Each structure stands twice: as structure tokens, then as C-alpha cells.
Short mmCIF file of C-alpha atoms in Angstrom, two decimals:
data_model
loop_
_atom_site.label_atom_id
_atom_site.label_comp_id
_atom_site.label_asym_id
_atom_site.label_seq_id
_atom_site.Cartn_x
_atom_site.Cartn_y
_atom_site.Cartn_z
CA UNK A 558 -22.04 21.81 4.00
CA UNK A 559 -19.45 22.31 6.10
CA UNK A 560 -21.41 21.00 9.29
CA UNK A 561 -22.70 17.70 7.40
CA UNK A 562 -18.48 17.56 6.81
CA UNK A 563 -17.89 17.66 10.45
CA UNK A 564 -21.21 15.31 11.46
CA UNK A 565 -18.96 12.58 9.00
CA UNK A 566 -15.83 13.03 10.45
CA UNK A 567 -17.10 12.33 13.57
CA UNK A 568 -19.05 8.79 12.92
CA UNK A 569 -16.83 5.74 13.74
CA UNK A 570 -14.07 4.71 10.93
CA UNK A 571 -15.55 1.89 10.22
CA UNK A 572 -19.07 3.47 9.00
CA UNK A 573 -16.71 6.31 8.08
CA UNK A 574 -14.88 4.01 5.59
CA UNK A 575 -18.09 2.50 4.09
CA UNK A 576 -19.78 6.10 3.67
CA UNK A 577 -16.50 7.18 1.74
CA UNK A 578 -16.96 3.87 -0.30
CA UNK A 579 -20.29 4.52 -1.03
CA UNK A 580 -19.79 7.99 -2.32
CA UNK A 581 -16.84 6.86 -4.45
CA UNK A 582 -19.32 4.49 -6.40
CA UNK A 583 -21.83 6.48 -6.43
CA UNK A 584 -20.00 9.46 -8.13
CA UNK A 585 -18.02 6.27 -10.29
CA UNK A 586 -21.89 5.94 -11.63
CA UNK A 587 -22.45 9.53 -12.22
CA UNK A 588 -18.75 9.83 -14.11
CA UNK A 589 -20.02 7.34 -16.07
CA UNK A 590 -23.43 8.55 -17.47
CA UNK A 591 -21.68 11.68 -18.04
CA UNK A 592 -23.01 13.97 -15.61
CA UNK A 593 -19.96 14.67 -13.62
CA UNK A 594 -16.58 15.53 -15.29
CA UNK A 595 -13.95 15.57 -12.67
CA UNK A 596 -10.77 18.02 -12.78
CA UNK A 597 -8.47 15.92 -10.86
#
């Protein structure tokens, strides 16, 4: 895990940014099936 981590952090911002956006909704549609239950 932690080397995909790394292989993110070093992309451009830009597709950085939009990756991070993309997992955001993604999980959004998981918290909202019920699958995921966050403890933030």
C-alpha cells in the first residue's frame, strides 16, 4: 500500500487533484449504499 501511496504522490498535482476527487466520490457512493461507515 504504502508504495501505490508514494507512486500518487509523485504524479503531477493536477492528475493528483483529480485522482483525490475521484476517490472522494467514489467512497461518497460507497457511504451511501452503506458499505462504508466512516469514523471521522
Amino acid at each position: 500500500m504504502n508504495g501505490e501511496l508514494t507512486d500518487i504522490l509523485d504524479l503531477p498535482p493536477i492528475i493528483r487533484i483529480q485522482f483525490l476527487c475521484v476517490i472522494s466520490h467514489i467512497l461518497a457512493l460507497f457511504n451511501k449504499k452503506g458499505l462504508i461507515t466512516k469514523n471521522y
